[in-house]
mmCIF file of C-alpha atoms and ligand atoms in Angstrom:
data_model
loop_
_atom_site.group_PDB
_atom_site.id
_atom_site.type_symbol
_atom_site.label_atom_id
_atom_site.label_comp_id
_atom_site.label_asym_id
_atom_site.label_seq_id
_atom_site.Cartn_x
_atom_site.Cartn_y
_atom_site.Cartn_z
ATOM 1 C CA UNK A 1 227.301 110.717 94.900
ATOM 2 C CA UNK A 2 228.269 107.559 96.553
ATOM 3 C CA UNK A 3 229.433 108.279 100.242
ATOM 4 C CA UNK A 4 232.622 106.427 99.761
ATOM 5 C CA UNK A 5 234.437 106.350 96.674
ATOM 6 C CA UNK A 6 238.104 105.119 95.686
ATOM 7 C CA UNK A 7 239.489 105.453 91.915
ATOM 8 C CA UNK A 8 242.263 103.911 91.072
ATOM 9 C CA UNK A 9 243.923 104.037 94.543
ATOM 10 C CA UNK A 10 247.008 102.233 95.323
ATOM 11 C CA UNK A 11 249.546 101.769 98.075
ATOM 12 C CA UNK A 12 253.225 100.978 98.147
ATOM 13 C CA UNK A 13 255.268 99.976 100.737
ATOM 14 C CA UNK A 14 259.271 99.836 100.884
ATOM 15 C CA UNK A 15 260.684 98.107 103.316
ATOM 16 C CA UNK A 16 263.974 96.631 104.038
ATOM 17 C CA UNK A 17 264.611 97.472 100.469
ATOM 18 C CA UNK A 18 261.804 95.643 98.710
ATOM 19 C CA UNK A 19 258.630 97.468 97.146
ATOM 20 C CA UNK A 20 255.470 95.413 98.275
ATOM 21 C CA UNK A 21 252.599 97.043 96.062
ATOM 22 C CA UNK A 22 250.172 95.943 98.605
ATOM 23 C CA UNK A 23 247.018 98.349 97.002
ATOM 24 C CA UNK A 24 247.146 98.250 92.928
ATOM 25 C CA UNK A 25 244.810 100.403 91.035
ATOM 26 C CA UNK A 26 241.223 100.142 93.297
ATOM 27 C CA UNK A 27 237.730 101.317 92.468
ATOM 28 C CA UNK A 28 235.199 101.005 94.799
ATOM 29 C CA UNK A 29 231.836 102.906 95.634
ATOM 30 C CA UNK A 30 229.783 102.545 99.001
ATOM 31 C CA UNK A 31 226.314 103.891 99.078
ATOM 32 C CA UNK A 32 224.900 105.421 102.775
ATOM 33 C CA UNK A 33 223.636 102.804 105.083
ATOM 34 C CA UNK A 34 225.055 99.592 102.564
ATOM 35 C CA UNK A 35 227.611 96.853 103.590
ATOM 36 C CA UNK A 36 230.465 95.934 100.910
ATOM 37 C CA UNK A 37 232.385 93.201 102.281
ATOM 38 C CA UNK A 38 235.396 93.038 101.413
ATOM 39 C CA UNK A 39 237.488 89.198 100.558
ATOM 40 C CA UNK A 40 239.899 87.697 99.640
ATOM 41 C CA UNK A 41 243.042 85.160 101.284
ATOM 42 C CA UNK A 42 245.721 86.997 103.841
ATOM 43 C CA UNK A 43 248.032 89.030 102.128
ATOM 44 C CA UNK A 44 246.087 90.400 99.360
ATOM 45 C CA UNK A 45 245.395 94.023 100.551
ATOM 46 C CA UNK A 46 242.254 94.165 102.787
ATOM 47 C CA UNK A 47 243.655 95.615 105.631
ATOM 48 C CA UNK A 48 245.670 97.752 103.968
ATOM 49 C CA UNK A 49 242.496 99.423 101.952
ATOM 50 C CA UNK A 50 240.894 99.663 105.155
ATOM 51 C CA UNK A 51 243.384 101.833 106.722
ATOM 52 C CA UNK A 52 243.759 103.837 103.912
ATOM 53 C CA UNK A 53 239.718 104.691 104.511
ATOM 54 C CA UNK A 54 240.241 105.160 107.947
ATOM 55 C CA UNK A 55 242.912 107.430 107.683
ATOM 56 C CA UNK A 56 245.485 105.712 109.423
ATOM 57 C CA UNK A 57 247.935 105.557 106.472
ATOM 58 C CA UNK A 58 247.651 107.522 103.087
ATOM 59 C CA UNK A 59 246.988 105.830 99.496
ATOM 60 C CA UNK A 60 250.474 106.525 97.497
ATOM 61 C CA UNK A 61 248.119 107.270 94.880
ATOM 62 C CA UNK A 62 244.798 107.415 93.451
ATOM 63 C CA UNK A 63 241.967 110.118 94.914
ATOM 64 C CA UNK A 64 239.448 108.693 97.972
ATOM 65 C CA UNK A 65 236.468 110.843 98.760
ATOM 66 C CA UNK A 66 234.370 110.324 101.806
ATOM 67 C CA UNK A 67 230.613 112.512 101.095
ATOM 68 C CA UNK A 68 232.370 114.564 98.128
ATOM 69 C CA UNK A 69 235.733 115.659 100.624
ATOM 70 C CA UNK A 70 239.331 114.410 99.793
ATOM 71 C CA UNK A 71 240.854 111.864 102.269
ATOM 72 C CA UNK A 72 243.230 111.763 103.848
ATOM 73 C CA UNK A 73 243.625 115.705 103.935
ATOM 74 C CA UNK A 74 239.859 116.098 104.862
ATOM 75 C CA UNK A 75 240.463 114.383 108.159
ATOM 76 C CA UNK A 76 242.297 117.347 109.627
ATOM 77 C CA UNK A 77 238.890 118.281 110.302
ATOM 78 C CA UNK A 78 237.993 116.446 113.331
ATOM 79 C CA UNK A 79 234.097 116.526 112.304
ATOM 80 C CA UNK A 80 234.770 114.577 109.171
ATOM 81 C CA UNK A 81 236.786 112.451 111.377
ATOM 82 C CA UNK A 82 233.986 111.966 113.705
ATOM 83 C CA UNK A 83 232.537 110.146 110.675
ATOM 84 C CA UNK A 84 234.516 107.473 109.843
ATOM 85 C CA UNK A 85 235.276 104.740 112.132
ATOM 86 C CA UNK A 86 237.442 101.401 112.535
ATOM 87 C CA UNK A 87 236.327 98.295 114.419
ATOM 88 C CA UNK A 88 239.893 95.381 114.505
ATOM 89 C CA UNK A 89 240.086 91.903 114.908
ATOM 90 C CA UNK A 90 241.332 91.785 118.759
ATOM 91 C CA UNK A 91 239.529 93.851 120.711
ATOM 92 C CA UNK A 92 241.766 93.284 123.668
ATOM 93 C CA UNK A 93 244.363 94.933 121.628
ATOM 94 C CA UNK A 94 242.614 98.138 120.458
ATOM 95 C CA UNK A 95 241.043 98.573 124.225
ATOM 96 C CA UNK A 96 243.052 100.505 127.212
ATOM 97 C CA UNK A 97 243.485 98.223 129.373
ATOM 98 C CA UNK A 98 243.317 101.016 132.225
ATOM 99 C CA UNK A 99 240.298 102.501 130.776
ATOM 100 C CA UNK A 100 236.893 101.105 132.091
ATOM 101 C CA UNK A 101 234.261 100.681 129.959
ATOM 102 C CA UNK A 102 232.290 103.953 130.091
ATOM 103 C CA UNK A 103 235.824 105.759 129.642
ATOM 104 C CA UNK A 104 236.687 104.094 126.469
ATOM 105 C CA UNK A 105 233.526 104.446 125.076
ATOM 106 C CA UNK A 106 233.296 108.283 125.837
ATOM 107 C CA UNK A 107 236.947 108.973 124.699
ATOM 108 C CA UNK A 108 235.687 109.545 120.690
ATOM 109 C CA UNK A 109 232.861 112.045 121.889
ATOM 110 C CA UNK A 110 235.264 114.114 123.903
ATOM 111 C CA UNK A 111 237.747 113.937 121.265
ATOM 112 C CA UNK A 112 236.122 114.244 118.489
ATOM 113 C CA UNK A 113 232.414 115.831 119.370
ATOM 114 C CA UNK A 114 233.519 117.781 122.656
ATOM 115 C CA UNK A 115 230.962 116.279 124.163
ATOM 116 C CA UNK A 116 230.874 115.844 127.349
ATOM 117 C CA UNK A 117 229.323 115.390 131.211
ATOM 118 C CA UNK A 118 225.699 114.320 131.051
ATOM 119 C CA UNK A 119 225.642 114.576 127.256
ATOM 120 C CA UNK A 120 228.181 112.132 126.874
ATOM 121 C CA UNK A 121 226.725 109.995 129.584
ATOM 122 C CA UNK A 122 223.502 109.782 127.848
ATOM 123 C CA UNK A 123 224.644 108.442 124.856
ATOM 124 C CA UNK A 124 226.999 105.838 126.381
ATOM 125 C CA UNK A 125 224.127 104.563 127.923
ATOM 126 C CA UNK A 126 222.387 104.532 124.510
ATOM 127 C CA UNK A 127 225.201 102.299 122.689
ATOM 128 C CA UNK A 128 225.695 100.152 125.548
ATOM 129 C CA UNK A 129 222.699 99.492 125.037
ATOM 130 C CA UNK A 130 222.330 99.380 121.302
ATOM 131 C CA UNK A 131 225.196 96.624 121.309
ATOM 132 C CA UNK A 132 223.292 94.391 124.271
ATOM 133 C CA UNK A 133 225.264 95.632 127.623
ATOM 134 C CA UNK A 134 223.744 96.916 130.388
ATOM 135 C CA UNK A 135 224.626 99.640 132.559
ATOM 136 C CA UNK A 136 226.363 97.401 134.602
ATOM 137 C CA UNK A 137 229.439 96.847 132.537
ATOM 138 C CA UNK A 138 230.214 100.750 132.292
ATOM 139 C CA UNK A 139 232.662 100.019 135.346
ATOM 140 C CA UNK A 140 234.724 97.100 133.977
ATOM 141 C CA UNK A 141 237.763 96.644 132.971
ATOM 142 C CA UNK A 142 238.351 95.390 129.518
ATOM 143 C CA UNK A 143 240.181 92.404 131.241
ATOM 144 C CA UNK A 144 237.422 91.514 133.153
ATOM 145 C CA UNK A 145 234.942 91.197 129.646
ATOM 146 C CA UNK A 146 234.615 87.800 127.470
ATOM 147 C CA UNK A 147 236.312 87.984 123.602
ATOM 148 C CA UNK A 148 232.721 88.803 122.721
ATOM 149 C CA UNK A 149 231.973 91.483 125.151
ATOM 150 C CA UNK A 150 235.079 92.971 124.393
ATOM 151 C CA UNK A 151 234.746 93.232 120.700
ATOM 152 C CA UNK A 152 231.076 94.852 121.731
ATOM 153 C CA UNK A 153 232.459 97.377 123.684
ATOM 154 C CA UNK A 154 234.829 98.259 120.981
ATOM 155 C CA UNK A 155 231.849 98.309 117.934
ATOM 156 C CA UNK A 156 230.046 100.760 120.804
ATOM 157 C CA UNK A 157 233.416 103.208 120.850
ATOM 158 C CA UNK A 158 233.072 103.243 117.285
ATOM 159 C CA UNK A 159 229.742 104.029 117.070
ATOM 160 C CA UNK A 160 229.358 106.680 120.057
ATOM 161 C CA UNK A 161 230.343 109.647 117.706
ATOM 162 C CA UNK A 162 227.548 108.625 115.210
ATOM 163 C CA UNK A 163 229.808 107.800 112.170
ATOM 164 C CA UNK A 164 228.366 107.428 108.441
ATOM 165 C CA UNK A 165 230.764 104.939 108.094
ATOM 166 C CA UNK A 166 232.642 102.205 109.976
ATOM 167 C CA UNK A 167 235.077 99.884 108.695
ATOM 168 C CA UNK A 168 235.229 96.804 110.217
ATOM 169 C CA UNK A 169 238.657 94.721 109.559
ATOM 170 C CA UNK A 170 238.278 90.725 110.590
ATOM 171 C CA UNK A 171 236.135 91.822 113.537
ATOM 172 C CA UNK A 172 234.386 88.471 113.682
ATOM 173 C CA UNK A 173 238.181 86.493 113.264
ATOM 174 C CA UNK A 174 238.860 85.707 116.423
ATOM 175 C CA UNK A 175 235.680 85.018 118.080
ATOM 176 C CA UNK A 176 233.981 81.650 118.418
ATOM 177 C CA UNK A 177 231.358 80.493 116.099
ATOM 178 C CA UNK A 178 228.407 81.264 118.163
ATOM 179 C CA UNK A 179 229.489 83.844 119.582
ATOM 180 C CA UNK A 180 230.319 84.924 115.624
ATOM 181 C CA UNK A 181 226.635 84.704 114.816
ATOM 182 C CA UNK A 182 225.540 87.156 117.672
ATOM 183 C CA UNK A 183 227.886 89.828 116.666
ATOM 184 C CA UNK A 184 226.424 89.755 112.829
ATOM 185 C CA UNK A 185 222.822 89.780 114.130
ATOM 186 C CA UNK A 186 223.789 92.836 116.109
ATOM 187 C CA UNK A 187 225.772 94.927 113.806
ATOM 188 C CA UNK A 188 222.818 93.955 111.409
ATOM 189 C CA UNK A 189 220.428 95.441 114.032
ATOM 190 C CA UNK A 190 222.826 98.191 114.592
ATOM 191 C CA UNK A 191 222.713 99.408 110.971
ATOM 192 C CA UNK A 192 219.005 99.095 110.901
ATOM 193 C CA UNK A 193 218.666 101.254 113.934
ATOM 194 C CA UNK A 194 221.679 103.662 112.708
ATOM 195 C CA UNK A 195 221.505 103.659 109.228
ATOM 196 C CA UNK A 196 225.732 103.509 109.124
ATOM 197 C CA UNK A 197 227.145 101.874 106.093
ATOM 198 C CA UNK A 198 230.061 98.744 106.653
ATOM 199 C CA UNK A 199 232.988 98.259 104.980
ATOM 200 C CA UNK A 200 233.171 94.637 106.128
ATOM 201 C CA UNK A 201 236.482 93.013 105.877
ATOM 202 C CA UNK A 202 236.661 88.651 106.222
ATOM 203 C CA UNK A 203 237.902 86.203 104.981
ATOM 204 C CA UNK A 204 234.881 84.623 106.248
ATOM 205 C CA UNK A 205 233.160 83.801 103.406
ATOM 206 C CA UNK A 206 229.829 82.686 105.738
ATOM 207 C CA UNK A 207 229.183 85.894 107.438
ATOM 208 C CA UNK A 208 229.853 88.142 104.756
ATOM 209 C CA UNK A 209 227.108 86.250 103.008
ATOM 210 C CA UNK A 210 224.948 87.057 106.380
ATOM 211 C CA UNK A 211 226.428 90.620 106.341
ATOM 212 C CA UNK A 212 226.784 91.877 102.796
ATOM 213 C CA UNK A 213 224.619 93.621 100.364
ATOM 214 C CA UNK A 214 227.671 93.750 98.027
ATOM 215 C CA UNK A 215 230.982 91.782 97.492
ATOM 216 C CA UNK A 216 234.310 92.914 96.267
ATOM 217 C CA UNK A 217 237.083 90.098 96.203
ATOM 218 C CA UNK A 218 240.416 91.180 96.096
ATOM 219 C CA UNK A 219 243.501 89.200 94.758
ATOM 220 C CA UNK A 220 246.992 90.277 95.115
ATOM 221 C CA UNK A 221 246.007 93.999 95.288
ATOM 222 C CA UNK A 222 243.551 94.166 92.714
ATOM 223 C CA UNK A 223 239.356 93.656 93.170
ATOM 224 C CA UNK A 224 238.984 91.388 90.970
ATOM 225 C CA UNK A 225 235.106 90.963 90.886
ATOM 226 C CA UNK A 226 232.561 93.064 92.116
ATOM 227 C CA UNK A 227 228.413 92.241 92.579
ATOM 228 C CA UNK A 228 225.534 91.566 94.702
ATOM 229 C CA UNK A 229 226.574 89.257 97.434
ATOM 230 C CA UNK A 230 222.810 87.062 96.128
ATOM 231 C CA UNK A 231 224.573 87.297 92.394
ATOM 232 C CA UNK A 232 228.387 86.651 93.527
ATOM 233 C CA UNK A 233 227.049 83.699 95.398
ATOM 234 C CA UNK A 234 225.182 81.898 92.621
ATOM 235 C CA UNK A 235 227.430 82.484 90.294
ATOM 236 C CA UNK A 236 230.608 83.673 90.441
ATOM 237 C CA UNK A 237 232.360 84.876 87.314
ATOM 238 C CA UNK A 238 236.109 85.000 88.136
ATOM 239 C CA UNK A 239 237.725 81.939 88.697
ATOM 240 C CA UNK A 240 239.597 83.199 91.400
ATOM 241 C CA UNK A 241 236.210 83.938 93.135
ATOM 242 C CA UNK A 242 234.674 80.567 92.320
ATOM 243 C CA UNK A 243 238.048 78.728 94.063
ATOM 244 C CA UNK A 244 237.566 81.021 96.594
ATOM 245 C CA UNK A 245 233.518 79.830 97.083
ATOM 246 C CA UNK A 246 234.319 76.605 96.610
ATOM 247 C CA UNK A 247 236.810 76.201 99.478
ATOM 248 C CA UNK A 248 233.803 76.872 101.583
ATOM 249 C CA UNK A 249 231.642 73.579 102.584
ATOM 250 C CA UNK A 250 228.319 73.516 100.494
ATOM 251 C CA UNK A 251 225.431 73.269 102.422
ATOM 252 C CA UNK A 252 223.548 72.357 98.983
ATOM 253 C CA UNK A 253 224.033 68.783 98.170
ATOM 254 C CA UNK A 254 223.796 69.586 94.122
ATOM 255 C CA UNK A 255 226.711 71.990 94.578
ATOM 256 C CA UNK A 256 228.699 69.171 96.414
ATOM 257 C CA UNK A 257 231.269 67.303 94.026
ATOM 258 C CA UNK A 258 231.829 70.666 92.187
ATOM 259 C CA UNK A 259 235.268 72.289 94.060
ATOM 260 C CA UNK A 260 237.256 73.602 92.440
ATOM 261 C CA UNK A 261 240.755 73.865 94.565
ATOM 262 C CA UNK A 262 243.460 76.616 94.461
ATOM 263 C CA UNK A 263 246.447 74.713 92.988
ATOM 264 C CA UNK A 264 249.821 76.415 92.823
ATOM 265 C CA UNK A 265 251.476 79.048 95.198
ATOM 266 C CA UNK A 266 250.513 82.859 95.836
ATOM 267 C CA UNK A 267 252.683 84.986 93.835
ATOM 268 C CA UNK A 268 254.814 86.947 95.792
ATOM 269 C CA UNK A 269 253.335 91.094 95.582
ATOM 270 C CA UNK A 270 256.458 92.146 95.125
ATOM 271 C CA UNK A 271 257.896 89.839 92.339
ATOM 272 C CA UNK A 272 254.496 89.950 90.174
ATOM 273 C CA UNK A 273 253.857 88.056 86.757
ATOM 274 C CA UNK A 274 252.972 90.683 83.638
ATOM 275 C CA UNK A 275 249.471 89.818 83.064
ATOM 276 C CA UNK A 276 246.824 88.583 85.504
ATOM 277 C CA UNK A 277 248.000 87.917 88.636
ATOM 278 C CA UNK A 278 246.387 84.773 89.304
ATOM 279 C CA UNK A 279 247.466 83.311 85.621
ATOM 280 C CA UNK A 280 249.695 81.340 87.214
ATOM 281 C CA UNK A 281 246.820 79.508 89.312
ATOM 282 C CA UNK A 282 244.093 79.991 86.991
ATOM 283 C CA UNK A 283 242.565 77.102 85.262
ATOM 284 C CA UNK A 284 240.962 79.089 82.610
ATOM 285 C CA UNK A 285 244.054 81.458 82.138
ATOM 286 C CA UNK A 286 244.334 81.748 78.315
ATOM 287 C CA UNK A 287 248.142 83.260 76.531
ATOM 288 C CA UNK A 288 246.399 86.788 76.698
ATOM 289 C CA UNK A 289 246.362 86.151 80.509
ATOM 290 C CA UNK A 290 249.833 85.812 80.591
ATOM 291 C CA UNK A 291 250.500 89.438 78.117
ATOM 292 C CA UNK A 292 247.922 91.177 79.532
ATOM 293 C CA UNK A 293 246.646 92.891 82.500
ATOM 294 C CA UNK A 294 242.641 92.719 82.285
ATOM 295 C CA UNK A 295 240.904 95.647 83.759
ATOM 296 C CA UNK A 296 237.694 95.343 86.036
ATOM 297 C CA UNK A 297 234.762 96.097 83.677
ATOM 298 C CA UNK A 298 230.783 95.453 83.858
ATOM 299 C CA UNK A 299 230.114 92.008 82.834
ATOM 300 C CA UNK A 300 228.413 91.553 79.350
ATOM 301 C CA UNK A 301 225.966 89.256 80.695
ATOM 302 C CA UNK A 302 224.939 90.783 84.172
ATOM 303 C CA UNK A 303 224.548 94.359 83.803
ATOM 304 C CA UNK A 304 225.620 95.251 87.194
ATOM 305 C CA UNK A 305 228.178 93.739 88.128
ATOM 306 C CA UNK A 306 232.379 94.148 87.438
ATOM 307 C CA UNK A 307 234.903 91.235 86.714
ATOM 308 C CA UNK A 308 238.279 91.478 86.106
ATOM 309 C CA UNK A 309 238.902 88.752 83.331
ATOM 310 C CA UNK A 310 239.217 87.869 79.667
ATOM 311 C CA UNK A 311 237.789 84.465 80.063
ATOM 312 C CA UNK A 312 235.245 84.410 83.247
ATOM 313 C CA UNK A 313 233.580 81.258 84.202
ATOM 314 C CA UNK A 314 230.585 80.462 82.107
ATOM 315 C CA UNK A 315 227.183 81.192 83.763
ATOM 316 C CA UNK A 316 224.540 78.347 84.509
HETATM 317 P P1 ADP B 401 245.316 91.372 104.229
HETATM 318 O O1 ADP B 401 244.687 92.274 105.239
HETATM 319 O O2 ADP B 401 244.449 91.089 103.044
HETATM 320 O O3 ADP B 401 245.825 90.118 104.841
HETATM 321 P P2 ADP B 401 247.436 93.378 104.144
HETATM 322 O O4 ADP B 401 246.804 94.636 103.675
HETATM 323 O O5 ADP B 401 247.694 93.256 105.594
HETATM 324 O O6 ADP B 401 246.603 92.129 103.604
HETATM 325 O O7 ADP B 401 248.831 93.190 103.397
HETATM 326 C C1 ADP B 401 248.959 93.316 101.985
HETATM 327 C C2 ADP B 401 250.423 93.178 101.588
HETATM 328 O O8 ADP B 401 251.172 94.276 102.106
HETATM 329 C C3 ADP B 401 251.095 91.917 102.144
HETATM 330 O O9 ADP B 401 252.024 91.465 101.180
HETATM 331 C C4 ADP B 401 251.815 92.439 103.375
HETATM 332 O O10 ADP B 401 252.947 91.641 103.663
HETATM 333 C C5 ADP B 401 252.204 93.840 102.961
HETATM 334 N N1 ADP B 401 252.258 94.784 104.093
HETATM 335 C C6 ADP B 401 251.228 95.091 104.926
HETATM 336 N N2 ADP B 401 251.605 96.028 105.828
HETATM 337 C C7 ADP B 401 252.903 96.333 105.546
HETATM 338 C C8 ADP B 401 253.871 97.228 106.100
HETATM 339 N N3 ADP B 401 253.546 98.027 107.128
HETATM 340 N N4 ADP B 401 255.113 97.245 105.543
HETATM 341 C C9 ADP B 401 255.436 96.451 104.501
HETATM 342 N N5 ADP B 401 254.571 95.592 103.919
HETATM 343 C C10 ADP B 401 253.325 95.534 104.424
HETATM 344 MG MG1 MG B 402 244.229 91.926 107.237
#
């Protein structure tokens, strides 16, 4: 049993009179200790799968189970809850700004382990350390910390209770690029040291590829192609994923000359085509494309991996 697993989940929001089907019909599986990042452009659903995980909305349909247990109702139980975790793009935001550091960073054990006193302060200590502060920034405000330091202090209050499972939405986003590259290396070295599994949200093609034993991409609510991040790479196999890779500069000269650009506009979730949803963009959409919703299935020609298309690009 995988310790994450979604079937056919999706969520629906209504607002100002409009449905938005935001989540449509996701499977997914993580495995203990794993990264699956998670891409695709804004708008297509990441976040909204994340919080779904998390807890902090329910799925309008579909079952999740986190280590065989129901979500959301298993997460009345604040010892499941203690295992599942959330990491957002702007640290600033999701930090107290009253709080100092060690505060913030203890609040999940007290809440959610009652630990606390020495106990507590001993394992501050140890993620303060574990995410490369020293003791010396347990007094600090979260004003007086860098983007970078901040966004540490927040992946240490999510991994103080000792979660199975952390999702991380965009937490790389807003950072610079260097400072981007030290936060991978440490959540690598934090998963290592851990063993926690990632959910890893980005639409940063680069450090999921740094990050990611697995790739789902998502398109307008639906994942649309699922495989190893070394296979999904290579090759891809939808051609929403390939548009996607190509968009990214090559750093392989033979792969240079070979982009393949998004033409045409983002259907709108809540006025979808019948069909595919990327049809409309799709250079290889055939008339069946346009009839016929395709359903994410293990590609004939790679045993273990899922695509989401009658006519998938044509491997090397
Ligand atoms: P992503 O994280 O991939 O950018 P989101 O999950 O945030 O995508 O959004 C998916 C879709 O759901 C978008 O069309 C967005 O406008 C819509 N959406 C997200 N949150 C809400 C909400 N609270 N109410 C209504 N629509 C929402
Ligand atoms: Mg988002």
């Amino acid at each position: 049993m995988a310790l994450l697993e979604l079937t056919d989940v999706a969520k629906t929001y209504r607002s100002a009179g409009r449905t938005v089907p935001a989540v449509r019909g996701v499977d997914l599986a993580l495995e203990r200790g794993r990264t699956v990042g998670l891409v695709g452009e804004s708008g297509c659903g990441k976040s909204t799968l994340g919080r779904i995980i998390a807890g902090l909305h329910p799925q309008s349909a579909g079952v999740v189970t986190f280590d065989g247990l129901a979500l959301p109702h298993a997460y009345r139980d604040r010892a499941v809850r203690r295992r599942v975790q959330m990491v957002f793009q702007h640290p600033y935001q999701s930090l107290n700004p009253r709080m100092r550091v060690e505060a913030i960073i203890a609040e999940p054990l007290r809440l959610l382990a009652g630990t606390t006193g020495r106990e507590a302060d001993r394992r501050v200590d140890e993620v303060l350390q574990l995410v490369g502060l020293d003791a010396t920034y347990r007094r600090r405000l979260p004003r007086e910390l860098s983007g970078g330091q901040q966004q540490r202090v927040a992946i240490a209050r999510a991994l103080v209770s000792r979660p199975d499972l952390v999702v991380l939405d965009e937490p790389t986003s807003g950072l610079d690029q260097s400072v981007r590259g030290r936060i991978v290396a440490l959540l690598r070295h934090i998963q290592a040291e851990e063993g926690v599994a990632y959910l890893f949200i980005s639409h940063d093609l680069d450090t999921v590829r740094r990050l990611a034993d697995e790739v789902a991409v998502m398109y307008l609510g639906r994942i649309v192609e699922r495989a190893t991040t070394a296979e999904l790479f290579a090759a891809p196999r939808h051609p929403y994923t390939r548009a996607l890779l190509s968009a990214v500069p090559s750093m392989d000269p033979r792969r240079r000359g070979t982009r393949v650009p998004l033409a045409g506009e983002t259907p709108s979730p809540s006025e979808l085509p019948v069909g595919c949803a990327f049809a409309s963009r799709c250079v290889r959409a055939l008339d069946r494309c346009r009839a016929e919703q395709p359903e994410l299935a293990p590609d004939p020609i790679s045993a273990d991996r899922l695509v989401e298309c009658f006519n998938p690009v044509p491997q090397p």
